[in-house]
Each structure stands twice: as structure tokens, then as C-alpha cells.
Coordinates of C-alpha atoms and ligand atoms in Angstrom, one line a residue:
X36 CA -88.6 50.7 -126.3
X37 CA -91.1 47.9 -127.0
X38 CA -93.9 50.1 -129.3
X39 CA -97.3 49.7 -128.7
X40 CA -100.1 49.1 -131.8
X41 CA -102.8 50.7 -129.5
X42 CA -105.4 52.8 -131.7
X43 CA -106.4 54.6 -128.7
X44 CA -103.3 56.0 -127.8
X45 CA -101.9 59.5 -129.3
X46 CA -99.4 58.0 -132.3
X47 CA -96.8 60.4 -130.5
X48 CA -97.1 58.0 -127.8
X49 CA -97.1 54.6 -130.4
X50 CA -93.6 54.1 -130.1
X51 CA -93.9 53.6 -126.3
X52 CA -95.2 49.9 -125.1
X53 CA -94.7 48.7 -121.8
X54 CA -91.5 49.9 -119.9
X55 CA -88.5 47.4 -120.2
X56 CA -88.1 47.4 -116.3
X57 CA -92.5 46.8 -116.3
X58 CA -91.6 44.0 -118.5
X59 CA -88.7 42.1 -117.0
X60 CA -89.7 42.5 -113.6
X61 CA -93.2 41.0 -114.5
X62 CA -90.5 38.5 -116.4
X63 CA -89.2 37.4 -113.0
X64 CA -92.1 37.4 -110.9
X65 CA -93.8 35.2 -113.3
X66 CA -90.8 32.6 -114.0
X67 CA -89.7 32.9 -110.6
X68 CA -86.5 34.4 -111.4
X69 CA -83.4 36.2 -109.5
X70 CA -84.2 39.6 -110.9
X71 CA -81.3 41.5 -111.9
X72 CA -83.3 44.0 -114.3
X73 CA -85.3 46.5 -112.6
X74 CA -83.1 48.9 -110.5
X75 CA -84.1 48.4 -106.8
X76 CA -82.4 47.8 -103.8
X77 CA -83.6 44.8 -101.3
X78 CA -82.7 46.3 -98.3
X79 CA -83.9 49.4 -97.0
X80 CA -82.9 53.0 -95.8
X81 CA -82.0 54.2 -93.1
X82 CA -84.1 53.3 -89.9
X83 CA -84.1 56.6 -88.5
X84 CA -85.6 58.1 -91.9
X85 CA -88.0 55.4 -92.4
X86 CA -89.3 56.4 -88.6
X87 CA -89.7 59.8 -89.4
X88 CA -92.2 59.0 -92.3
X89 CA -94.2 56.7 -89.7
X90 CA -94.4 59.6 -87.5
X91 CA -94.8 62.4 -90.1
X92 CA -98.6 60.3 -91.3
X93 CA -99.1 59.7 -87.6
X94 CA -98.7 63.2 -86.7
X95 CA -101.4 64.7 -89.1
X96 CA -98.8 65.4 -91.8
X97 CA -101.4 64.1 -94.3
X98 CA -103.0 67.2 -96.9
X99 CA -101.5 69.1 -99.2
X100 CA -98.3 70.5 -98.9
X101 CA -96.9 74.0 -100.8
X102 CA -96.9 73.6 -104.3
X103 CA -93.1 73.8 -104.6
X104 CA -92.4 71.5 -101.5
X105 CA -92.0 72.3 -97.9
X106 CA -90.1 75.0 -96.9
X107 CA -87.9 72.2 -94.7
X108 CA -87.0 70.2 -97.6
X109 CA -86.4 72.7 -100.1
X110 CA -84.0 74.4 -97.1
X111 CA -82.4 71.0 -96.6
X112 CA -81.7 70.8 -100.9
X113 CA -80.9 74.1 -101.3
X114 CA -77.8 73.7 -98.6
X115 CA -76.7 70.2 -99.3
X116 CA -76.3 71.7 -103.1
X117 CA -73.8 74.7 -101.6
X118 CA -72.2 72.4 -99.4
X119 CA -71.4 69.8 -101.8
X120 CA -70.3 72.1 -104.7
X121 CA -70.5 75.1 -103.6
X122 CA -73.7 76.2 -106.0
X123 CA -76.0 78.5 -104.2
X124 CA -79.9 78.1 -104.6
X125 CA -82.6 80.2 -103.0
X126 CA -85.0 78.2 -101.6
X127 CA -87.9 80.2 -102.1
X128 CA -87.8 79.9 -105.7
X129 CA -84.8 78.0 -107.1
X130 CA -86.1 75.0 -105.9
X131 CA -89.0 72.7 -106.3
X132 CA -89.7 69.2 -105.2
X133 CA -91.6 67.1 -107.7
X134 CA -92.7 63.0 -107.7
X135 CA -89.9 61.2 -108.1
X136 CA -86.9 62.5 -110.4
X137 CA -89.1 61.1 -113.3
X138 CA -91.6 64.1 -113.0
X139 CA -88.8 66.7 -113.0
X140 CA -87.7 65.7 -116.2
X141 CA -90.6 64.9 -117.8
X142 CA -92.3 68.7 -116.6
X143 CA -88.8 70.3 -117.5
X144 CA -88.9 69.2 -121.1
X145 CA -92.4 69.6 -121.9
X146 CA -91.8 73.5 -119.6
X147 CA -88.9 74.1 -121.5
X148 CA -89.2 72.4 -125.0
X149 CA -91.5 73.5 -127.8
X150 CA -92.7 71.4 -130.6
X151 CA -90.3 70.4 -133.3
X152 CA -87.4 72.1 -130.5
X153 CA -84.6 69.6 -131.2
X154 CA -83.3 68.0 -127.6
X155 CA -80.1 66.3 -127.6
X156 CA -79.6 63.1 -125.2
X157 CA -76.3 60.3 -125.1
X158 CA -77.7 56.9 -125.9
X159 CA -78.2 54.5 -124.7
X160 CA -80.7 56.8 -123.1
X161 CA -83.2 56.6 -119.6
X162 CA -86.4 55.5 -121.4
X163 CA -88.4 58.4 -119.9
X164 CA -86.6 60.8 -121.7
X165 CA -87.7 59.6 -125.0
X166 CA -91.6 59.6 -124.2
X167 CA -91.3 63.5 -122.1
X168 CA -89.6 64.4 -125.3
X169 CA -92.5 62.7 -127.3
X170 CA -95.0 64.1 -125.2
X171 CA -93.8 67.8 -125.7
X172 CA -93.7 67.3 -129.5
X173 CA -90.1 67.9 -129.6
X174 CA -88.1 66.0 -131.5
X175 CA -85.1 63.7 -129.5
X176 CA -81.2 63.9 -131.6
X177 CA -79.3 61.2 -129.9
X178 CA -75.6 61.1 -129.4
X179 CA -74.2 57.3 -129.5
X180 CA -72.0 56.2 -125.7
X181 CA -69.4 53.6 -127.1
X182 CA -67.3 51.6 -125.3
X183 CA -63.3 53.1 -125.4
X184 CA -60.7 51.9 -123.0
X185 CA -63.4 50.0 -121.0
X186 CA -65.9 52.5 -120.5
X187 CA -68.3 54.3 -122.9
X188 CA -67.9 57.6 -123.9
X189 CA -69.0 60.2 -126.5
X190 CA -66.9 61.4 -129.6
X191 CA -66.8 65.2 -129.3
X192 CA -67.4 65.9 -132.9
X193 CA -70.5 63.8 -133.0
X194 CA -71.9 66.1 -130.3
X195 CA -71.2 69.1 -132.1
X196 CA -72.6 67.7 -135.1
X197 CA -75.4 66.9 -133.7
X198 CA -76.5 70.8 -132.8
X199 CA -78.5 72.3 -134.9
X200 CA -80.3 75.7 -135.4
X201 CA -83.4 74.1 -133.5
X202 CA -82.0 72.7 -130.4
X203 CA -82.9 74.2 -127.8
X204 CA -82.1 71.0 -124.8
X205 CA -79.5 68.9 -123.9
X206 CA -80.0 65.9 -121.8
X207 CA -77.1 65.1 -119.8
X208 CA -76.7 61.7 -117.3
X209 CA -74.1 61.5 -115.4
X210 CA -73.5 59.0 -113.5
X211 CA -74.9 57.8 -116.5
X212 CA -77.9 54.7 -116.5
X213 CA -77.1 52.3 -118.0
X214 CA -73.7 52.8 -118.8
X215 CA -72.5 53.1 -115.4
X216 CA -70.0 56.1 -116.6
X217 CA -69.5 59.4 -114.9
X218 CA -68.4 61.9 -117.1
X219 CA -65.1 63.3 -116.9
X220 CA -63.9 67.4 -116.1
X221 CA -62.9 67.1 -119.9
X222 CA -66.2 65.4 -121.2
X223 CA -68.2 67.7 -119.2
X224 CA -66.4 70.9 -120.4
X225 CA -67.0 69.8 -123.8
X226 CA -71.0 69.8 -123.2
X227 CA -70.6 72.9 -121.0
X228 CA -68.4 74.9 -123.7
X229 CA -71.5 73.9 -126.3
X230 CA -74.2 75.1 -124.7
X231 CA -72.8 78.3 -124.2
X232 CA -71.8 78.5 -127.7
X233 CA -75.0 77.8 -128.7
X234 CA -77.2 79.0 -125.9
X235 CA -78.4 75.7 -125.0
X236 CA -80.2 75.0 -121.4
X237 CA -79.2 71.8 -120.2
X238 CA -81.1 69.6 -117.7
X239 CA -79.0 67.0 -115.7
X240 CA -80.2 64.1 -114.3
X241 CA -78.2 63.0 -111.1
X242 CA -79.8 60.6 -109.4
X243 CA -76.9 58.8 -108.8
X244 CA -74.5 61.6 -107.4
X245 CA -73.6 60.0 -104.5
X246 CA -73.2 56.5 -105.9
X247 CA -69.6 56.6 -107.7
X248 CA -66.6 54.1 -106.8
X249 CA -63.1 54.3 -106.6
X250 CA -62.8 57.7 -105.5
X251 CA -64.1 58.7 -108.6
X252 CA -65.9 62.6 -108.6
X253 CA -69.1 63.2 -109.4
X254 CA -69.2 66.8 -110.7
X255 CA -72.3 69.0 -111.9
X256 CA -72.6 70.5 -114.9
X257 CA -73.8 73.6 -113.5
X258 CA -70.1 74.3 -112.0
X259 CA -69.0 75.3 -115.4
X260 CA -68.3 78.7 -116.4
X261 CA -71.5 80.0 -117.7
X262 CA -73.8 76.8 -116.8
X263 CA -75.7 77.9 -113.5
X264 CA -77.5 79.9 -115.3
X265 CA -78.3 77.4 -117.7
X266 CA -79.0 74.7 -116.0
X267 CA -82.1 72.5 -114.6
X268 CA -80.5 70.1 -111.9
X269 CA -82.5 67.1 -111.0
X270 CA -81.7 64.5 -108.6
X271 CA -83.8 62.1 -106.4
X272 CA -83.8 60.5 -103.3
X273 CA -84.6 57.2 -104.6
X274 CA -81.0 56.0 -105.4
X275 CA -79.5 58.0 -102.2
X276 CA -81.4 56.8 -99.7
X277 CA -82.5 53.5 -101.4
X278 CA -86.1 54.2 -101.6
X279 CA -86.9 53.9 -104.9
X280 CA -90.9 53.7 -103.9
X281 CA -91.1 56.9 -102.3
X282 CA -90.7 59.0 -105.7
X283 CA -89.5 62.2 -104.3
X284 CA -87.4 64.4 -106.8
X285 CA -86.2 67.7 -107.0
X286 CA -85.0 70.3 -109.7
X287 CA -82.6 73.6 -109.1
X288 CA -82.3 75.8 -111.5
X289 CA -82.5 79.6 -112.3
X290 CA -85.9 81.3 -110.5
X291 CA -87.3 81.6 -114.2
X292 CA -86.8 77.8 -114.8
X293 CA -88.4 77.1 -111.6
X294 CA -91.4 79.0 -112.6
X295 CA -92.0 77.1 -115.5
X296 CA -91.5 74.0 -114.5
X297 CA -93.7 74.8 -111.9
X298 CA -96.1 75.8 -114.0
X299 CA -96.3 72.3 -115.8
X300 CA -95.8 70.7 -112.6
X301 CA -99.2 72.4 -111.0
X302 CA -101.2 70.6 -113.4
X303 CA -99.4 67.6 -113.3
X304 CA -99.4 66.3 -109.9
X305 CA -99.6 70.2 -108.3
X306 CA -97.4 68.7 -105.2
X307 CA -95.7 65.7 -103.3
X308 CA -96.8 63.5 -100.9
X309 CA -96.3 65.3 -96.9
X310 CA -95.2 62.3 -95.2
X311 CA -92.0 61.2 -97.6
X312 CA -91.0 65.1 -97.6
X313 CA -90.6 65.4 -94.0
X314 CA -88.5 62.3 -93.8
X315 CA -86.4 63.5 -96.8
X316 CA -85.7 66.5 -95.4
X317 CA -84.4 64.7 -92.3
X318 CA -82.0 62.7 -94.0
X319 CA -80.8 65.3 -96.3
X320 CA -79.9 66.6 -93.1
X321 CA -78.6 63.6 -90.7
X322 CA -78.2 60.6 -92.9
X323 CA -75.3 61.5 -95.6
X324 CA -73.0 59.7 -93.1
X325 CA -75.2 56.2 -94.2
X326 CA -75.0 57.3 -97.6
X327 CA -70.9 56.4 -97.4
X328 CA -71.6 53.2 -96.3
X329 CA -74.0 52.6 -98.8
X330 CA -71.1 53.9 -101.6
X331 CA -69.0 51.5 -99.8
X332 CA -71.2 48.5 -99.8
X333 CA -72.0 49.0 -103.3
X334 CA -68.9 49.5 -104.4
X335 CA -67.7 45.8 -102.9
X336 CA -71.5 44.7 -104.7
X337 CA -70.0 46.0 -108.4
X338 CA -67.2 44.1 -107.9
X339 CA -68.6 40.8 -107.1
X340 CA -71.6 41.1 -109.7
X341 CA -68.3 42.2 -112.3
X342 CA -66.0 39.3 -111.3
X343 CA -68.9 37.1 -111.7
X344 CA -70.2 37.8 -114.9
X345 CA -66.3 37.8 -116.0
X346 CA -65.6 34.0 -114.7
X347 CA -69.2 33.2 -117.0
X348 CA -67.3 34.7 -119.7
X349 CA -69.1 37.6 -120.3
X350 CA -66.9 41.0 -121.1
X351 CA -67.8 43.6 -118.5
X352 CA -68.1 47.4 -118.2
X353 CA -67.0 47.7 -114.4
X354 CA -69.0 51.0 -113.8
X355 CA -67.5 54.4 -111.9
X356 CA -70.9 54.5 -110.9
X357 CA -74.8 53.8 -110.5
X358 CA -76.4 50.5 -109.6
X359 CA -75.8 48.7 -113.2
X360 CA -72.9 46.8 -114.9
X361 CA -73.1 46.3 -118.8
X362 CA -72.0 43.1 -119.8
X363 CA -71.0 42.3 -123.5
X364 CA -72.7 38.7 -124.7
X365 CA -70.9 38.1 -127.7
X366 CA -67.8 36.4 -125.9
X367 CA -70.4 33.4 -125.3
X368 CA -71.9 33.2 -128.5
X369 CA -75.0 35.4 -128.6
X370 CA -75.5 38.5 -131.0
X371 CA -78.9 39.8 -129.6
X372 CA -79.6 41.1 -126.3
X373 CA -83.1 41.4 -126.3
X374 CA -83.5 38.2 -128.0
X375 CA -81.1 36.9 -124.7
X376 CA -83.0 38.6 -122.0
X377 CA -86.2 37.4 -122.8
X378 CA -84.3 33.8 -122.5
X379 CA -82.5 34.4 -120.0
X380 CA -84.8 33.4 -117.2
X381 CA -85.3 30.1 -119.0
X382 CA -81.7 29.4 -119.2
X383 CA -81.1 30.1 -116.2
X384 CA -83.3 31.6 -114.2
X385 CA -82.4 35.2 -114.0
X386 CA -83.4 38.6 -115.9
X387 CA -81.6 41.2 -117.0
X388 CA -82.4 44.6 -119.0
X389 CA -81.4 44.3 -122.8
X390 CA -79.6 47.6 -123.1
X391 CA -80.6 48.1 -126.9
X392 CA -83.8 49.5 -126.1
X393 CA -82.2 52.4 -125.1
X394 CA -81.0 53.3 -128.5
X395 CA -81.9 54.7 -131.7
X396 CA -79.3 52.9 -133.3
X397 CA -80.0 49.7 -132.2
X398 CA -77.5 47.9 -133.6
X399 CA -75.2 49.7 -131.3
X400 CA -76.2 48.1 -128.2
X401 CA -77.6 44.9 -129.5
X402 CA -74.3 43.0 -128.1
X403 CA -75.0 44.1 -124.1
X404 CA -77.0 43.5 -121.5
X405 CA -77.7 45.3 -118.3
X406 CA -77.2 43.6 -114.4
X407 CA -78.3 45.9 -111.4
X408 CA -76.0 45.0 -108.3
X409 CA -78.3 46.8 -105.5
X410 CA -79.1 43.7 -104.4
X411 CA -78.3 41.6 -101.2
X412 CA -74.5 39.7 -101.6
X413 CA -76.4 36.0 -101.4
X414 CA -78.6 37.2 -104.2
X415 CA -75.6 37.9 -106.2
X416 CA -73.9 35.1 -105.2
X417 CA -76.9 32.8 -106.3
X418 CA -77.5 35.0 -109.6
X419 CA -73.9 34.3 -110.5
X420 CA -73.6 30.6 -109.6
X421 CA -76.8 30.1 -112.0
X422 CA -75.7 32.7 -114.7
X423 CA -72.5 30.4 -115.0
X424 CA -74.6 27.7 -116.3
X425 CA -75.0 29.5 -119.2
X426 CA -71.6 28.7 -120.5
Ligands
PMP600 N1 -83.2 58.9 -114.0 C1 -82.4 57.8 -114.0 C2 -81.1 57.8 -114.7 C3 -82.9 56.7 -113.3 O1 -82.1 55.6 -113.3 C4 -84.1 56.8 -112.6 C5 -84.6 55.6 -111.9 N2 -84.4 55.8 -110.6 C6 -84.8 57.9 -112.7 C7 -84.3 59.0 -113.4 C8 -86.1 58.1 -112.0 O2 -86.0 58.5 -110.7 P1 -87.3 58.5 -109.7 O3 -87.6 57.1 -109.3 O4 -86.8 59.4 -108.6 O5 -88.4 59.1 -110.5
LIG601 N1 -84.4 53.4 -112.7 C1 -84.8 52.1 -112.7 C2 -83.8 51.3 -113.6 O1 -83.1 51.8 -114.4 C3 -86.1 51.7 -113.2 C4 -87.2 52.6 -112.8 C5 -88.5 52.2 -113.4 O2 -88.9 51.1 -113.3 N2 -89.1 53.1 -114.2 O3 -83.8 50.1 -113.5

């Protein structure tokens, strides 16, 4: 996080600047740069979906909705979620739509956290985690991602080391941003075991279920013995449907969760916008067959980014999934990742996300540097031909 030396601001909020995608993307606009920072796709969704938003504002879809969402969408969530992995939902309660994935977590925690509650996240952490933890008072214990057998993972014992008679939250990721790793059966029965142990509620951020390669399973926490119960499941349809701009999120969890999220969320936004739930809830329903092609495409997108960053010289994370690949700098001579991103567009004319400020131990991610592969294959193309320059 870049920190901020604003009087005005609440100190709670101090250590919290300007966002690091804010930052580089306003890095690329302004240097006229191939921005590989910011995770966005430049293409969009699918037609049919992008129609039915067009006609939902057309047809008077345009005041308030329900407080917890429209009963179409929350239908639509609440049966992908049993289809998918079998975890049954009531929609009339279970289930509440929010803006964007970003406001579930952020209402969850400060719904769910008290002050001085201890909330455990794996770092290199999604920066909005640290400032709704900051925001709530509580107080964040991270749990270091390192790289083993070319992808990063947790040590178990650190985890369990790092509970404590005041946490109360676990953050879990997964597929995890910016690592790119999806979290194993084992991993994940290893978090799941703890919580029950120590009667933790865990929130799961999943905006990237359906973006995993090679076959590789993306599997809920809440499947685990004793973790339905337990659990506040968020997911977006940002990253699915590749429209990042149209912030619309969702949480399932037990009815008591709901309620008290919903509570926060009333007096945070209250709702979400008509128009984008309408054409969510329509491609929920019709559009998981474009979601394959887009796992398909991307899949082919990691793999050229990868193989291009590795002919530059760079040592790189090939991710099971997400839109990001982690690339070590130190093969071509540079220690400091933040220090390299702010360069980078200079030395060649491309920006990245410096993956360090995702930590609390900073020195841990120092070496790496974040590319996002949502992009079109020419733009990749071009970003590697000018990222070669570099050796
Ligand atoms: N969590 C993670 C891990 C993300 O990468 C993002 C960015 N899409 C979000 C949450 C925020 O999602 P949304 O745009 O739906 O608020
Ligand atoms: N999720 C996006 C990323 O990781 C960024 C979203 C944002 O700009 N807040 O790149």
C-alpha cells in the first residue's frame, strides 16, 4: 500500500494512499504505456448480456430495487451455487447482492469483525482487505504465500500459529490475486479443519471461480465438513462475465450472516444498480457456456504472456488460475519491484503491479512483479516484444 500523510483523514485510514491499480493505470495513461497492471479485460461480455442491460434501462428498470437484490438474480445465484457444488442457499435470505465483490467484503468484515477482533488473510493480500479490516478497527494477522515447487503456498504451522484467542476471521482467496494459485483439497482442509477447531467464520473471496486452467478444480471452502455453516461466500461477476465496470457482487452464507451484512450493507449503498442485475441474472442463467470459452481463451493468454516473460528472462509463476502471472525480476538484475514498476514504463513502455505492496513483510515480495493477461493476444504480443528490451 502506498500511505497517505493526509491530516484529514482518520489515522486508521493513513496507511492507505492511492490504490496501486489507481496508480499504475494513471502510470500508463500518462506515459502512454501497454498496461499490464490493472486487472481488466479489453474485450467485452457476452452480446446477448450486454443487450439485456440496454433493454433492462430502456424498459423502466431504473429505481430502486429490493435491498437484498432482485428476487431473479438472487434465484439465478442461489441455483448456480447447488448446481456447481451442490451447496444449497435459500434465496430469500441466504443471499444478497451487493456493489461489486469489493462491497461484500468490505460490509462482511466490518458486519462480522469487532474492534481489536484479529482477522487472518494469506499475503500477498487483495489491498481492500487491509483497509475493510482497517475500517472495522480490527486488527489484520497475515500469513506469508511463498513460492514451493513453482507455485506459492502456505506453511500449515504458520497458519496455526497465527490463531490466537482474538481471531474471530479468516480471509481466504482462492483462485488467489495475485498469486494466481488455487488452493488444493489438502490446503483447503487445513483452513477448514482450523476454523472448526477454533470456531472461526471464514469469508471467501471467489471471484475467479470459473477462471482456472489445466483442468485444475476450483473448490469452495464451504464444502468442508462443518464450513457451510461458517462461511460468507463472495464472488462477482466482474471476472466471469468480463465486466469489471458493472460492480455487481454477491455473498451466501448462513441466514444470520446475511442479516448482518445486510445490515452494514443498508447504510452503505442500501442496493444495486436495476439495470446490471437484470442482465446478471440472465447470464447466470444462459451464458456459462461463453464462460468455457473465455477459460479456454485465457488459458492460451497465460501461456503466451508466461512464455514471454520467460524468453525476457524473467522466472515465472505460470498461474492455475485468475487473470495475473507473477514474474520473479531478480534473474535480470533487479532487487525491487516497486522501485522496477515505477520504471518500467520508461524502459520500456509497459506497467505492471509491484506485488510487494501486498505484504506486510515486504521483503517477501520485493523480488516480483505482477502481469495481467486479460488482454487482447496483439497486446501481449506487443507488451512482450517491448518487455524483451529490457534484457
Ligand atoms: N477480490 C479480488 C481477489 C479481486 O481481484 C477483485 C478485483 N476484481 C475484487 C475482489 C473486486 O471485485 P469487484 O470488482 O466485483 O468489486
Ligand atoms: N482486481 C483488479 C486487479 O487486481 C483491480 C481492481 C481495482 O482497481 N480496484 O487488478
Amino acid at each position: 500500500m502506498v500511505s497517505c500523510v493526509n491530516e484529514a483523514l482518520v489515522t486508521r485510514m493513513r496507511e492507505f494512499g492511492t490504490t496501486i491499480f489507481a496508480e499504475m493505470t494513471a502510470l500508463a495513461v500518462r506515459t502512454e504505456s501497454i498496461n499490464l497492471g490493472q486487472g481488466f479485460p479489453d474485450t467485452d461480455g457476452p452480446a446477448a448480456m450486454l443487450e439485456r442491460a440496454v433493454e433492462a434501462i430502456r424498459g423502466g428498470a431504473n429505481q430502486y430495487p429490493p435491498g437484498p437484490g432482485l428476487p431473479e438474480l438472487r434465484r439465478e445465484i442461489a441455483e448456480t451455487t447447488r448446481a456447481r457444488y451442490g451447496l444449497a442457499y435459500d434465496p430469500d435470505g441466504e443471499v444478497l447482492v451487493t456493489v461489486g465483490a469489493t462491497e461484500a467484503i468490505a460490509t462482511s468484515i466490518l458486519a462480522l469483525a469487532e474492534p481489536g477482533d484479529e482477522v487472518i488473510v494469506f499475503e500477498p493480500y487483495y489491498d481492500s482487505y487491509a483497509a475493510a479490516i482497517a475500517l472495522a478497527g480490527a486488527v489484520r494477522k497475515p500469513v506469508t504465500l511463498r513460492p514451493e515447487l513453482g507455485r506459492f503456498t502456505f506453511d500449515p504451522d504458520e497458519l496455526r500459529a497465527a490463531v490466537t484467542p482474538r481471531t474471530r476471521l479468516i480471509l481466504v482467496n482462492s483462485p488467489h490475486n495475485p498469486t494466481g494459485t488455487v488452493f488444493t483439497r489438502e490446503e483447503l482442509a487445513a483452513i477448514a479443519e482450523l476454523c472448526v477447531e477454533h470456531d472461526l467464520t471464514a469469508i471467501t473471496d471467489e471471484v475467479y471461480e470459473h477462471l482456472t486452467f489445466d483442468a485444475v478444480e476450483h473448490i469452495p471452502l464451504a464444502v468442508f465438513p462443518g464450513m457451510r455453516d461458517r462461511t460468507v461466500m463472495i464472488s462477482s461477476a466482474g471476472k466471469t462475465f468480463s465486466v469489471t465496470g458493472w460492480k455487481t457482487g454477491w455473498v451466501r452464507a448462513p441466514r444470520h450472516c446475511v442479516q448482518a451484512v445486510q445490515t452494514v450493507k443498508q447504510f452503505t449503498t442500501f442496493t444495486m444498480g436495476a439495470p446490471w442485475q437484470r442482465a446478471v441474472a440472465y447470464a447466470l442463467s444462459e451464458e456459462m457456456p461463453w464462460v468455457d470459452g473465455l477459460r479456454t481463451a485465457l488459458q492460451a493468454k497465460r501461456d503466451r504472456l508466461a512464455d514471454g516473460l520467460a524468453s525476457a528472462g524473467f522466472t515465472v509463476y505460470r498461474p492455475a488460475g485468475t487473470y495475473f502471472v507473477q514474474a520473479d525480476i531478480r534473474p535480470l538484475g533487479f532487487t525491487d519491484g516497486l522501485d522496477l514498476a515505477r520504471r518500467l514504463p520508461g524502459l520500456c513502455g509497459v506497467v505492471a503491479v509491484p506485488t510487494q505492496v501486498f505484504y506486510d513483510d515486504v521483503a517477501a515480495g520485493r523480488p516480483y512483479i505482477r502481469f495481467a493477461f486479460c488482454k487482447r493476444d496483439e497486446v501481449i504480443d506487443e507488451a512482450v516484444d517491448r518487455i524483451k528490451r529490457l534484457g
